[in-house]
Coordinates of C-alpha atoms in Angstrom, one line a residue:
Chain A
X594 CA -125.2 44.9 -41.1
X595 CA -127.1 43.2 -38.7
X596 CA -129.4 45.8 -38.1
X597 CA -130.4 45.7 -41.6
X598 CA -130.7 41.8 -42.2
X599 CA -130.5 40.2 -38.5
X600 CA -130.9 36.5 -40.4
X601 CA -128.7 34.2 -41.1
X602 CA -128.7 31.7 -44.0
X603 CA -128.8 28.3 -42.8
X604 CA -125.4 27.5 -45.1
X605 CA -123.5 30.6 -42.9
X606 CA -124.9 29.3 -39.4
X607 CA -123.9 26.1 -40.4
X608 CA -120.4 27.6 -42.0
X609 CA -119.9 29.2 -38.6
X610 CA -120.9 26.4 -36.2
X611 CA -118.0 24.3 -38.8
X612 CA -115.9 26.8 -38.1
X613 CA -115.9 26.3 -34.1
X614 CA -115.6 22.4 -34.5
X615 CA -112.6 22.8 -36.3
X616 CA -111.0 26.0 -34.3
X617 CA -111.4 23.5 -31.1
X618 CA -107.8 21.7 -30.7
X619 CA -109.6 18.8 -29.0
X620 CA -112.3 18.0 -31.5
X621 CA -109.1 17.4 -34.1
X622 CA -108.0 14.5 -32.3
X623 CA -110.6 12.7 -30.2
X624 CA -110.5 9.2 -28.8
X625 CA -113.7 7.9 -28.0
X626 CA -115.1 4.3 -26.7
X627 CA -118.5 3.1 -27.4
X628 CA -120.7 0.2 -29.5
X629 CA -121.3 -0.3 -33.1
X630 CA -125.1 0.7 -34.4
X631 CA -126.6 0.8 -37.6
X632 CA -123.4 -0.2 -39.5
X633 CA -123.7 -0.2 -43.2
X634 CA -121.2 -1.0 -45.6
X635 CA -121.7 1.2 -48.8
X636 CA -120.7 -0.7 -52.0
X637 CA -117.9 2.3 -52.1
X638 CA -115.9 0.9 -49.3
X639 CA -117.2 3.5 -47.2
X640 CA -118.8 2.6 -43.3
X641 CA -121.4 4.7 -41.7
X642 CA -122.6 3.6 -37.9
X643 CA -124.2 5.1 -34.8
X644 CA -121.4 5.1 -32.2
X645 CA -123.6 4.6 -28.9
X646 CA -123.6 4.3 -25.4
X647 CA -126.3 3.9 -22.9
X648 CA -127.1 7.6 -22.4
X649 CA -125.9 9.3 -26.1
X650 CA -125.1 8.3 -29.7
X651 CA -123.2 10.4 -32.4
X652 CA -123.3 9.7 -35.9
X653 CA -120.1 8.5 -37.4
X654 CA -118.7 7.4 -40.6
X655 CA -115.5 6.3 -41.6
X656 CA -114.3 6.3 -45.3
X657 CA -112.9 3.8 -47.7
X658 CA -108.9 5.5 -46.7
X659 CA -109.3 4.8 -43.1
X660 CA -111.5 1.7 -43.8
X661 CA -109.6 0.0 -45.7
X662 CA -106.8 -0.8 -43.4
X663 CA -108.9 -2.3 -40.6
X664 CA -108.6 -6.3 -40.0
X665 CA -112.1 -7.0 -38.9
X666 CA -115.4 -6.5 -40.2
X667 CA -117.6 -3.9 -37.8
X668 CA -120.5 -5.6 -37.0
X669 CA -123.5 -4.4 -35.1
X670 CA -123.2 -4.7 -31.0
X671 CA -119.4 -4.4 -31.1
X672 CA -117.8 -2.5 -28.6
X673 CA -115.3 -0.2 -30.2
X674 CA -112.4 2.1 -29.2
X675 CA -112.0 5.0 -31.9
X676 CA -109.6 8.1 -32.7
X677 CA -110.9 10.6 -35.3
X678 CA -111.8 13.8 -35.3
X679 CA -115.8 15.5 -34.7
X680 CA -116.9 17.8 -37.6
X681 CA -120.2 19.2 -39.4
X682 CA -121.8 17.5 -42.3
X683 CA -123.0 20.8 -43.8
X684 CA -125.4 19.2 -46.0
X685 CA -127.8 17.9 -43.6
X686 CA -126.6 20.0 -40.5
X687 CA -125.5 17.1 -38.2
X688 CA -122.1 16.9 -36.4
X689 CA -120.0 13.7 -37.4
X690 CA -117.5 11.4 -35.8
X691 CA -114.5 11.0 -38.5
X692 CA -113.0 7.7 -37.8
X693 CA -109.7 7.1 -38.4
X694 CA -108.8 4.0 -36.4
X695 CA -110.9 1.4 -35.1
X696 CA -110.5 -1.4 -32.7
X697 CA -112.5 -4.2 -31.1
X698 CA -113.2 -3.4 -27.3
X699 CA -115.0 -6.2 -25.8
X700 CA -118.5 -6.8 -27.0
X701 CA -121.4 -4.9 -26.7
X702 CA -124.4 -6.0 -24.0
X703 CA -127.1 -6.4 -26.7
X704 CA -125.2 -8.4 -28.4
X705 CA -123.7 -10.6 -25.9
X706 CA -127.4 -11.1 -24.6
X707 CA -128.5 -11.8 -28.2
X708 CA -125.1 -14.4 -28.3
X709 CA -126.2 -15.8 -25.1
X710 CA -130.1 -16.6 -26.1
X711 CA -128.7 -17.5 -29.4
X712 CA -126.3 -20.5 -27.7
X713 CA -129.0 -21.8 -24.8
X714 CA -131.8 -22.4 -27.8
X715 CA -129.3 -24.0 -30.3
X716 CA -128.1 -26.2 -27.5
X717 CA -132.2 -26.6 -26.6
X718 CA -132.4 -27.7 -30.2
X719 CA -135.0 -24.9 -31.6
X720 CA -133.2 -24.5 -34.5
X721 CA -132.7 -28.2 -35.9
X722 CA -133.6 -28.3 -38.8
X723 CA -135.8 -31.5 -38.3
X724 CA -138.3 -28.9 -36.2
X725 CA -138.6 -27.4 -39.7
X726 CA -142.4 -27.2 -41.2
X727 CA -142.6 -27.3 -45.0
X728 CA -144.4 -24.2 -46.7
X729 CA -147.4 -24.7 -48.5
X730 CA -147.1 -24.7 -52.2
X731 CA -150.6 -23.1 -52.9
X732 CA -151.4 -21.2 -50.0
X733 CA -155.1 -20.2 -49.5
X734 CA -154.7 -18.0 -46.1
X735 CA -151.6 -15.9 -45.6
X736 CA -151.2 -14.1 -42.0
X737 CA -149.3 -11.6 -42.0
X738 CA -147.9 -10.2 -37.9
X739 CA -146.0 -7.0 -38.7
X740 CA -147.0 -3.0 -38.3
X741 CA -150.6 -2.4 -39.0
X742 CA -148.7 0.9 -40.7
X743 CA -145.0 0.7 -42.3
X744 CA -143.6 -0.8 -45.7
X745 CA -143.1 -4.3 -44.1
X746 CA -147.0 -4.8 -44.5
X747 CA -147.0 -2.3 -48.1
X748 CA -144.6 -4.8 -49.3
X749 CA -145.8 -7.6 -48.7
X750 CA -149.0 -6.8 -49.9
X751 CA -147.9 -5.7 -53.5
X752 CA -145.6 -8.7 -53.9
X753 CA -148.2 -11.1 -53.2
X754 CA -150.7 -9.1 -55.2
X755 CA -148.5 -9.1 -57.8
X756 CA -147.5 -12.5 -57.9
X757 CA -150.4 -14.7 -56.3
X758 CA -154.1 -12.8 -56.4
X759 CA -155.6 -15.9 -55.3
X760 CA -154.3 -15.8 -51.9
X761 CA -156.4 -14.4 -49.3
X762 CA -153.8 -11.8 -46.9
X763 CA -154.7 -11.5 -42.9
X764 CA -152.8 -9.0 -41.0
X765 CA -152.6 -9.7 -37.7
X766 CA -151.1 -6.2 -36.6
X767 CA -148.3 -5.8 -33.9
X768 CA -146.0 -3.7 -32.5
X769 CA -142.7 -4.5 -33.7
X770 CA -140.1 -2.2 -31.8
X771 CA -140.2 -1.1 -27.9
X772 CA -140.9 -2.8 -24.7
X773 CA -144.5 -3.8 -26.4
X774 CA -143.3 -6.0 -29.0
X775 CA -142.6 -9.2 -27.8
X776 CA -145.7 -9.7 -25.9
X777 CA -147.1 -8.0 -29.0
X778 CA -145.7 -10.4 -31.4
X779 CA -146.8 -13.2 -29.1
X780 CA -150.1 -12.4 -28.9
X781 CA -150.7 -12.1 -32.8
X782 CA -149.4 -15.6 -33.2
X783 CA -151.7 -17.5 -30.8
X784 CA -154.3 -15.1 -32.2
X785 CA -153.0 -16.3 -35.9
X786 CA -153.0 -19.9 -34.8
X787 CA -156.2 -19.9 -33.4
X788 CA -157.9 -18.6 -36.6
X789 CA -157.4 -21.6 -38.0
X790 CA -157.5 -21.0 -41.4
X791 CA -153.9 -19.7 -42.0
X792 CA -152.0 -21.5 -44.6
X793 CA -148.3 -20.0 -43.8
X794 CA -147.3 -16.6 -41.7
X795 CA -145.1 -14.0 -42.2
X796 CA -143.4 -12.2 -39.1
X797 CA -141.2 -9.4 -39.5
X798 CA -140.6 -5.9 -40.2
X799 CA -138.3 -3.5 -42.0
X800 CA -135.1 -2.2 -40.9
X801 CA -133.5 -0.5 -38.2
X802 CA -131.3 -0.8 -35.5
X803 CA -130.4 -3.3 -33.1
X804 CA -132.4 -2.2 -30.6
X805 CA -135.7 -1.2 -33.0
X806 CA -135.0 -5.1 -33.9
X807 CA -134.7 -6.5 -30.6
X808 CA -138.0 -8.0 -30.2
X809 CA -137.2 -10.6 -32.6
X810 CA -134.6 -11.8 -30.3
X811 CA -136.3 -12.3 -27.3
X812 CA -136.8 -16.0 -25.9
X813 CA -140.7 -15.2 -25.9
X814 CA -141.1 -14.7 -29.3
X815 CA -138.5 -17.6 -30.2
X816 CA -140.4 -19.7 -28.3
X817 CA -143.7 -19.1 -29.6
X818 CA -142.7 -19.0 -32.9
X819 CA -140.9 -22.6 -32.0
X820 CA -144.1 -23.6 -30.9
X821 CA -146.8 -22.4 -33.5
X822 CA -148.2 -25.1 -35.8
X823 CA -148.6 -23.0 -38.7
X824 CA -145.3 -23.0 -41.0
X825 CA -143.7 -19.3 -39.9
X826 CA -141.6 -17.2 -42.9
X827 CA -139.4 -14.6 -40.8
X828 CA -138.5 -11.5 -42.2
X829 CA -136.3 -9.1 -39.9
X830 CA -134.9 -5.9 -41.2
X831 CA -132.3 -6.4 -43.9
X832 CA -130.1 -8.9 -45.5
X833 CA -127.6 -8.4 -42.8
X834 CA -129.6 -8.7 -40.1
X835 CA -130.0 -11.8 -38.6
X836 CA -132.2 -12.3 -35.4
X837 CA -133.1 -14.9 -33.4
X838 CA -136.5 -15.4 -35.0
X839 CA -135.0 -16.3 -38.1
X840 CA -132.8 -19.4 -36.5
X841 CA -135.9 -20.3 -34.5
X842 CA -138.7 -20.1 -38.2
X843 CA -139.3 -22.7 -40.7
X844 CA -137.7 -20.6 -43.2
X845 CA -135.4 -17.2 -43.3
X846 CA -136.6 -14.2 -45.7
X847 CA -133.6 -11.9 -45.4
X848 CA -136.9 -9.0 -46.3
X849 CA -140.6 -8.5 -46.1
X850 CA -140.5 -8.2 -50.1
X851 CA -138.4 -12.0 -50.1
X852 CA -140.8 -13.3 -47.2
X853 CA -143.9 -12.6 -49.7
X854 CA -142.2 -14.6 -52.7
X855 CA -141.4 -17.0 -50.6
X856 CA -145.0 -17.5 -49.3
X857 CA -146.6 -17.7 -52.6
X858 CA -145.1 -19.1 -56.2
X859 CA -145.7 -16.1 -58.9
X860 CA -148.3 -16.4 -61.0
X861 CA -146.0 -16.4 -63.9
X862 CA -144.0 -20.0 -62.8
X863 CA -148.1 -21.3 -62.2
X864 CA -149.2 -20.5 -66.0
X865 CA -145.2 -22.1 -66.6
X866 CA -146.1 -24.8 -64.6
X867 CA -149.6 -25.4 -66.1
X868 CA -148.4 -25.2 -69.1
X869 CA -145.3 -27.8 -68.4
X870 CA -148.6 -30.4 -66.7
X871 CA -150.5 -29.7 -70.5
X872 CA -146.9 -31.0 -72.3
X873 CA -146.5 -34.0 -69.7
X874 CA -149.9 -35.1 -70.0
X875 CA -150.0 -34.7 -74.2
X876 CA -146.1 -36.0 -73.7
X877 CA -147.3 -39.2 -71.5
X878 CA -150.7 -39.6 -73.6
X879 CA -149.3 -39.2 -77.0
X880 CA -146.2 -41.6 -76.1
X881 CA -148.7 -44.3 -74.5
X882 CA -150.9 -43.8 -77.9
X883 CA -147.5 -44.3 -80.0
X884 CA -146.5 -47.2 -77.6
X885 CA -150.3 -49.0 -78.1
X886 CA -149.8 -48.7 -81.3
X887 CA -146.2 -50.0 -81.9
X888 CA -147.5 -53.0 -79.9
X889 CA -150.6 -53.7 -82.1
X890 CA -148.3 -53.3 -85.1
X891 CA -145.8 -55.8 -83.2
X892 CA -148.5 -58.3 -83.3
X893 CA -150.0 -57.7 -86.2
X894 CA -146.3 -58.2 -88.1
X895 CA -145.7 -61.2 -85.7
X896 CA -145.1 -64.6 -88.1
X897 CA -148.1 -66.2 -86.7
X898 CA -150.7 -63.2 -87.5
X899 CA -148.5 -62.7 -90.5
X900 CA -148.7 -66.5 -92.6
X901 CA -150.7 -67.7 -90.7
X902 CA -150.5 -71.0 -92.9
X903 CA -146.9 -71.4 -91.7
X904 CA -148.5 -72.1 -88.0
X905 CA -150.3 -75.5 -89.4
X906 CA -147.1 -76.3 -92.5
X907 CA -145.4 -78.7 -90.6
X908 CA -148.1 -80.1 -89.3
X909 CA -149.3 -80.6 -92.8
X910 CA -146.0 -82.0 -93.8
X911 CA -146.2 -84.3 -90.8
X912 CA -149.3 -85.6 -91.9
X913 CA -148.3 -86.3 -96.0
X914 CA -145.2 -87.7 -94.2
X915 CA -147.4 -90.0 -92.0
X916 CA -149.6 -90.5 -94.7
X917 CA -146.9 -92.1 -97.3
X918 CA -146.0 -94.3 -94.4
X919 CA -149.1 -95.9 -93.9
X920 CA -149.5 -96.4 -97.5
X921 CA -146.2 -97.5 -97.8
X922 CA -146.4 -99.7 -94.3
X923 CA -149.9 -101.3 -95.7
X924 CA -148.6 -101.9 -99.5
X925 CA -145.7 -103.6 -97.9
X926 CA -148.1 -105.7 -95.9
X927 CA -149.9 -106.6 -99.0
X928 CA -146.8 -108.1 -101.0
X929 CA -145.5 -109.8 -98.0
X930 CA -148.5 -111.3 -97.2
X931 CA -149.3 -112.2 -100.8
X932 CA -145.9 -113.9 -101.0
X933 CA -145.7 -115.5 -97.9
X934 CA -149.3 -117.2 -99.1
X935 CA -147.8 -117.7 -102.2
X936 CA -145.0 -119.1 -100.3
X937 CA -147.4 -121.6 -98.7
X938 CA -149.0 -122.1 -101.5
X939 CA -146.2 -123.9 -103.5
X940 CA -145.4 -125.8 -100.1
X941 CA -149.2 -127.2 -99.5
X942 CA -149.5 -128.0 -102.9
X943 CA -146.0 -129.7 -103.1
X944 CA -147.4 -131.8 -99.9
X945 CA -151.0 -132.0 -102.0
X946 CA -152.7 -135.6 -101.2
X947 CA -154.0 -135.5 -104.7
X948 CA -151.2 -137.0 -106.3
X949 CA -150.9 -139.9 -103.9
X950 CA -154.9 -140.7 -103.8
X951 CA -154.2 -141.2 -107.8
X952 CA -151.2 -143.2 -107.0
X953 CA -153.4 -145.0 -104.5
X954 CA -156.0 -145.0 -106.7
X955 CA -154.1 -146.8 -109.2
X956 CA -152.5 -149.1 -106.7
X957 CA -156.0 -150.1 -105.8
X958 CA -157.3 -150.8 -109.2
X959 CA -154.1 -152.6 -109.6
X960 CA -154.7 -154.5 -106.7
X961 CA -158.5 -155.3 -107.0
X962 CA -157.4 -156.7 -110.4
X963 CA -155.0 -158.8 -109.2
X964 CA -157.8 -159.6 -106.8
X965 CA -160.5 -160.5 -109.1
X966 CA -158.5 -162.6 -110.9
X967 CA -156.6 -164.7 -108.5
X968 CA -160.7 -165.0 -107.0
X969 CA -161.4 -166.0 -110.1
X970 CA -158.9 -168.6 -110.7
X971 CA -159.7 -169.8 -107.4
X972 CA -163.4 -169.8 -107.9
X973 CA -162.8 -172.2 -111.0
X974 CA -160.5 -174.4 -108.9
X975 CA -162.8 -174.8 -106.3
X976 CA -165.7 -175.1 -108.7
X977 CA -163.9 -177.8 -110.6
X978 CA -163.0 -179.2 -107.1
X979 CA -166.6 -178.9 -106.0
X980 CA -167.8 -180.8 -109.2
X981 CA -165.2 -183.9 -108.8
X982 CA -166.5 -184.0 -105.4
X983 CA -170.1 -184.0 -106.3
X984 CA -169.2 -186.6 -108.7
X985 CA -167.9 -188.7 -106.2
X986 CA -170.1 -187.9 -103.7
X987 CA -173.1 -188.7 -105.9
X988 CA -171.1 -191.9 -106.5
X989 CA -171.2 -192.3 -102.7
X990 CA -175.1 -191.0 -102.3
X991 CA -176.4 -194.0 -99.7
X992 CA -179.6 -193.5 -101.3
X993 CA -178.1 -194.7 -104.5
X994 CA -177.2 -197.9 -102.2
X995 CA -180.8 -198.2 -101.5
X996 CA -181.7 -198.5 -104.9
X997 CA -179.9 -201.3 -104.5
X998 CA -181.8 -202.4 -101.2
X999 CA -180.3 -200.9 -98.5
X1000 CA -182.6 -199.5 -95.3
X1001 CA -181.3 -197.2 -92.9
X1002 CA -182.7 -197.4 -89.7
X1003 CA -183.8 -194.3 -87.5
X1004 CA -184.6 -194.1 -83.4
X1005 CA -185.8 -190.7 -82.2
X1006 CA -184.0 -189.3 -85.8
X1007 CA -180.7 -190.7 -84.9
X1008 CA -179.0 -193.5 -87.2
X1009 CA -179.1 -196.8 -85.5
X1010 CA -176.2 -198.4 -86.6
X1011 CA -175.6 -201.0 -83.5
X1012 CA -178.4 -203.0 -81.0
X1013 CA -176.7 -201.9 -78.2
X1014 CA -179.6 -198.7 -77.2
X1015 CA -182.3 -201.0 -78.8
X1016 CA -185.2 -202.6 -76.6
X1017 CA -187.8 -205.0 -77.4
X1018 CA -191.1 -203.2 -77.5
X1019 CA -189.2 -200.3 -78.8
X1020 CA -190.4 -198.8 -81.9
X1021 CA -187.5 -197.5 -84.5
X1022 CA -188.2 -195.8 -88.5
X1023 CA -186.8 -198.0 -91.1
X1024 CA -186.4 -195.7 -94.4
X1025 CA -186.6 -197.1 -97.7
X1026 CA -185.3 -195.9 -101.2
X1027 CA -189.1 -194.8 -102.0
X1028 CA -190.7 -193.8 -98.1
X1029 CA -190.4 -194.6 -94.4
X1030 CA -191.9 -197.2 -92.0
X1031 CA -192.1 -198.1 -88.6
X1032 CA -191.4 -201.2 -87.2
X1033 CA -191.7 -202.5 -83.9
X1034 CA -189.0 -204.6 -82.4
X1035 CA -189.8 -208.0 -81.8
X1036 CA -186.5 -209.8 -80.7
X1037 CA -183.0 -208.5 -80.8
X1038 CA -180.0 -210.7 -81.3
X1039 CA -176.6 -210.2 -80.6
X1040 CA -174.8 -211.6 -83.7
X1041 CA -175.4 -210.3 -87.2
X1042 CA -176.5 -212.4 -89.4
X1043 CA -177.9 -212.1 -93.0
X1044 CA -181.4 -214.1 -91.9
X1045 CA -182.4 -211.3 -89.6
X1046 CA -183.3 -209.1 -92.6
X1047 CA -187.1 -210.2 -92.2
X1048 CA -187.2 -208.5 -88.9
X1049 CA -186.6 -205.3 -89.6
Chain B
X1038 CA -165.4 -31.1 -64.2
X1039 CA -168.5 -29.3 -63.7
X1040 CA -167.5 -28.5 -60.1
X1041 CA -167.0 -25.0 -60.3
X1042 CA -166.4 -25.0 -56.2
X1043 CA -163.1 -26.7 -56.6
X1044 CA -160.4 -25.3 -55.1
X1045 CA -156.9 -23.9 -56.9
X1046 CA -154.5 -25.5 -54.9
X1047 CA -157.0 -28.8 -55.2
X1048 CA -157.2 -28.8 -59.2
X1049 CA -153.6 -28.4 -59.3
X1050 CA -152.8 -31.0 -56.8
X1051 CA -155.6 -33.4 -58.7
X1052 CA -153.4 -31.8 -62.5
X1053 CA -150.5 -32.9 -60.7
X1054 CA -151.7 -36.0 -59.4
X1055 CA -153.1 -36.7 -63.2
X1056 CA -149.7 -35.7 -65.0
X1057 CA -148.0 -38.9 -62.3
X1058 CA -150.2 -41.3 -63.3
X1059 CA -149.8 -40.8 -67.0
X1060 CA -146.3 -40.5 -66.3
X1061 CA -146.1 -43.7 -64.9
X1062 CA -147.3 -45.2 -67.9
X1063 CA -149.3 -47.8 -66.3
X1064 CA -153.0 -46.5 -67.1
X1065 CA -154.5 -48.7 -69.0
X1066 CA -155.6 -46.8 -72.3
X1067 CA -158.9 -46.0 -71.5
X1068 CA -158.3 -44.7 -68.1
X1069 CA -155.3 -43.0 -69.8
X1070 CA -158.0 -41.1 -72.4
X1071 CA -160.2 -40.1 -69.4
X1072 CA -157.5 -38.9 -67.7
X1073 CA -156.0 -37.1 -70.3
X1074 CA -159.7 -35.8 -71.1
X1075 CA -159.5 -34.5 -67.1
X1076 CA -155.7 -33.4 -67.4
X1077 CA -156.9 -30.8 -69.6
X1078 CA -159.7 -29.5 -68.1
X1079 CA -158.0 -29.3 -65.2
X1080 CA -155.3 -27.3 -66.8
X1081 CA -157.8 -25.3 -68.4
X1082 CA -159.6 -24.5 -65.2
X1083 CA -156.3 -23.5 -63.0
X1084 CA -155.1 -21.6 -66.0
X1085 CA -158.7 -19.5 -65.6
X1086 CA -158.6 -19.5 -61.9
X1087 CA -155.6 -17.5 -62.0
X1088 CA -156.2 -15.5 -64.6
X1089 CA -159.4 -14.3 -63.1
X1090 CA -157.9 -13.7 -59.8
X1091 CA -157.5 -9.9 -59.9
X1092 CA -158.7 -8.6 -57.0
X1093 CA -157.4 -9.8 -53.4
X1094 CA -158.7 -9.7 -50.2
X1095 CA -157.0 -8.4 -47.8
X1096 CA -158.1 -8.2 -43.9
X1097 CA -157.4 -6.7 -40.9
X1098 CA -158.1 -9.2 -37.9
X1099 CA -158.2 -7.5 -34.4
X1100 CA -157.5 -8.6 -30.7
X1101 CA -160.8 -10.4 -30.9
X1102 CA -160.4 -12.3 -33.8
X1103 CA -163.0 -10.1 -36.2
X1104 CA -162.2 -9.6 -39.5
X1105 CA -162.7 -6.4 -41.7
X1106 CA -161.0 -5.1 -44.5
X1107 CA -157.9 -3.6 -44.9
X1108 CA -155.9 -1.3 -47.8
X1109 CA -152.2 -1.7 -46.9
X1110 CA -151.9 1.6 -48.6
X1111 CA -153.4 3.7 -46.3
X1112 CA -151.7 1.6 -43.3
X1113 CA -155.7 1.5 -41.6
X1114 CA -159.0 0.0 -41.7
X1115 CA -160.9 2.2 -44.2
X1116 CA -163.8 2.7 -42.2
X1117 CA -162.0 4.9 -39.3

């Protein structure tokens, strides 16, 4: 048989390598010791891992049966002690640890490194969150530090494509797994920073192990990505892993794909968002309009646009008001006035004169009568008087006497009726009834005698 | 709005900027009609911007700091 067809199918090479797996009495029951790797979880409850050590690895998986009665979740760096059994995977060819138990053996030196960095820059403060840059809304200038090559860059670029054309992508590449990559990665961010122009950077790369990850746990990279002025997006491996980069960045993208949508909004939400500004401002503008007008029609309808008239009625109605009074107040000046004179009036001419000057009046002819005539009566008695006394007197009249021969004698015009102031030589008037003489005196005797007469 | 220079992220933040003052409501009503004129344009304008915007640039920056372009698709600079 051999000498006809010497070749084996894959499927019985692989049937007869199973074959010697299971015939071996030790492979059945193995218990190994080693750390967790590449752990994944399958939605099935099934857990598939790279059980490690530092010389040799060997694929294991342990399914949902065995799984589900372990108390702790495996997590990548764990040191784990393990009984199972070693078979073949036909399908791809590979021999395969078959865990059965699983326990917790310490932890493993990546991880307790990683645990380590991890405390001394939390306690440094590089993760506070007030360190934390915001990301540009509308970047211009995205840098991107991953794999020149890979589907970290692939990804990023479609997603940003898709969502935000109008951002300009710069990849600054790097190596991202190995002994290169730190001072790799370090170098593309100073090189980032010093462009100048970068709006926001992405750092990361896809997924792997924790060793192909490693890089983004070193202090060098932590600290430069600490230190760089533009705002950092990181964006290590998968959701579950979670590296020191991503404490120490302004923002945690759990992929390259997430990093992207977080750099850039999506051109969708933009024409949203335009369209939302367009409603505001019509909103704002149309309700200010509305508002302007509601105001002007306020005032228009306010009472003193409205009757305008009622603004000036009470004045008006003051000023009738004011007006009766003063016609009132000046006809009531009038009549008192009038009566008062009237008043005085009736007292002056009660008190008039005119009646007394008549009174007088007649008093006076009265009186000038009585006058008159007692004057009169008087006048006739001293008339009568003065006639009796003429009578006598011209009865009396010397002169009459010297009709009858009587002289009167004169001296100087004075009557000389005695010697006594007479001298001889002296001259003295003698008058007579019919003229005057003069007559010397010749002799003067002392008696009187009726002889004497010849010597006057 | 002539300025066909300006910037996307500028004539948003200048939309946005626009959309706050109206929103305020303490434009007077001529400055309010401007600014709504400007709001609109502006809307107008990103709305284009981004509409337009089909083809990106994408570069490759090296050690040195030079640029040249870059197809993330083939994972290289096209001219090597």
């Amino acid at each position: 048989m051999m000498s006809e067809n010497p070749y084996l199918s894959v499927y019985t090479l692989t049937k007869y390598i199973k074959r010697k797996f299971e015939a071996d009495p030790y492979l059945r029951n193995v218990l190994v010791k080693g750390e967790l790797s590449n752990v994944k979880i399958h939605p099935s409850g099934h857990i598939y891992f790279t059980l490690k050590d530092d010389k040799s690895r060997i694929q294991s998986a342990m399914f949902r049966s065995a799984a589900n009665s372990l108390k702790f979740k495996p997590e990548e760096g764990m040191n784990v002690l393990i009984t199972g059994d070693v078979n073949v995977f036909e399908a791809s060819g590979q021999y395969q640890l078959y865990v059965q138990t699983m326990q917790p053996d310490g932890v493993g030196a990546l991880y307790l490194a990683y645990e380590q960095l991890k405390k001394e820059l939390a306690k440094e403060g590089l993760f506070d969150a007030r360190w934390k840059q915001r990301l540009p809304l509308l970047p211009r200038k995205i840098g991107v530090i991953t794999a020149q090559s890979g589907a970290a860059i692939r990804d990023i670029c479609s997603t940003i494509q898709r969502r935000y054309p109008l951002a300009e992508i710069c990849l600054f590449p790097a190596i991202v797994q190995g002994p290169q990559a730190a001072p790799s990665i370090v170098d593309a961010i100073s090189l980032a920073e010093s462009n100048g122009s970068i709006d926001v950077l992405i750092i990361g790369r896809g997924g792997g192990s924790i060793e192909d990850l490693w890089a983004f746990n070193e202090e060098s990279v932590a600290r430069a990505i600490f230190s760089c002025r533009i705002p950092i997006i990181s964006a290590v491996g998968h959701e579950t892993d979670t590296t020191i980069a991503d404490f120490v960045a302004d923002m945690r993208a759990p992929t390259p794909t997430a990093a992207a949508e977080l750099a850039v909004p999506s051109r969708e939400e933009l024409f949203e968002r335009i369209l939302e500004r367009k409603r505001s401002i019509y909103k704002s503008f149309s309700h200010q309009i509305k508002q302007e007008r509601k105001r002007l029609t306020t005032y228009q309808q306010s009472y003193p646009l409205q009757f305008p008239e009622r603004l000036y009625r009470p004045f008006t109605e003051k000023l009738g008001g004011l007006d009766d009074r003063l016609l009132r107040s000046k006809n009531d000046i009038t009549v008192n006035r009038k009566a008062n004179h009237e008043r005085l009036e009736r007292m002056l001419s009660f008190y008039s004169p005119i009646q007394r000057i008549k009174e007088e009046s007649r008093n006076i002819d009265l009186f000038s009568e009585r006058l008159t005539r007692t004057m009169q009566i008087e006048m006739q008695k001293n008339s009568n008087k003065f006639n009796s006394i003429i009578r006598m007197l011209k009865a009396l009249n010397p002169l009459d006497v010297m009709d009858r021969g009587f002289s009167i004698v004169y001296k100087e015009g004075n009557v000389v009726n005695s010697i006594e102031n007479l001298e001889v030589g002296g001259t003295v008037q003698v008058r007579m009834q019919d003229g005057t003489l003069e007559a010397d005196i010749k002799s003067i005797m002392l008696k009187y005698k009726e002889d004497n007469l010849n010597e006057q | 709005m002539s300025n066909e220079t300006l910037r996307f992220e500028e004539a948003m933040s200048k939309l946005e900027d626009i959309v706050q003052k109206l929103e305020s409501g303490e434009v007077p009503l001529e400055d309010a009609i401007t600014l709504y004129k400007e709001g609109m344009e502006l809307s107008a304008y990103c709305h284009g911007k981004l509409q337009d915007a089909e083809e990106q640039l994408i570069t490759i920056i090296d050690k040195e700091g030079k640029p040249a372009p870059f197809n993330p698709a083939k994972g290289q600079e096209p001219n090597e």
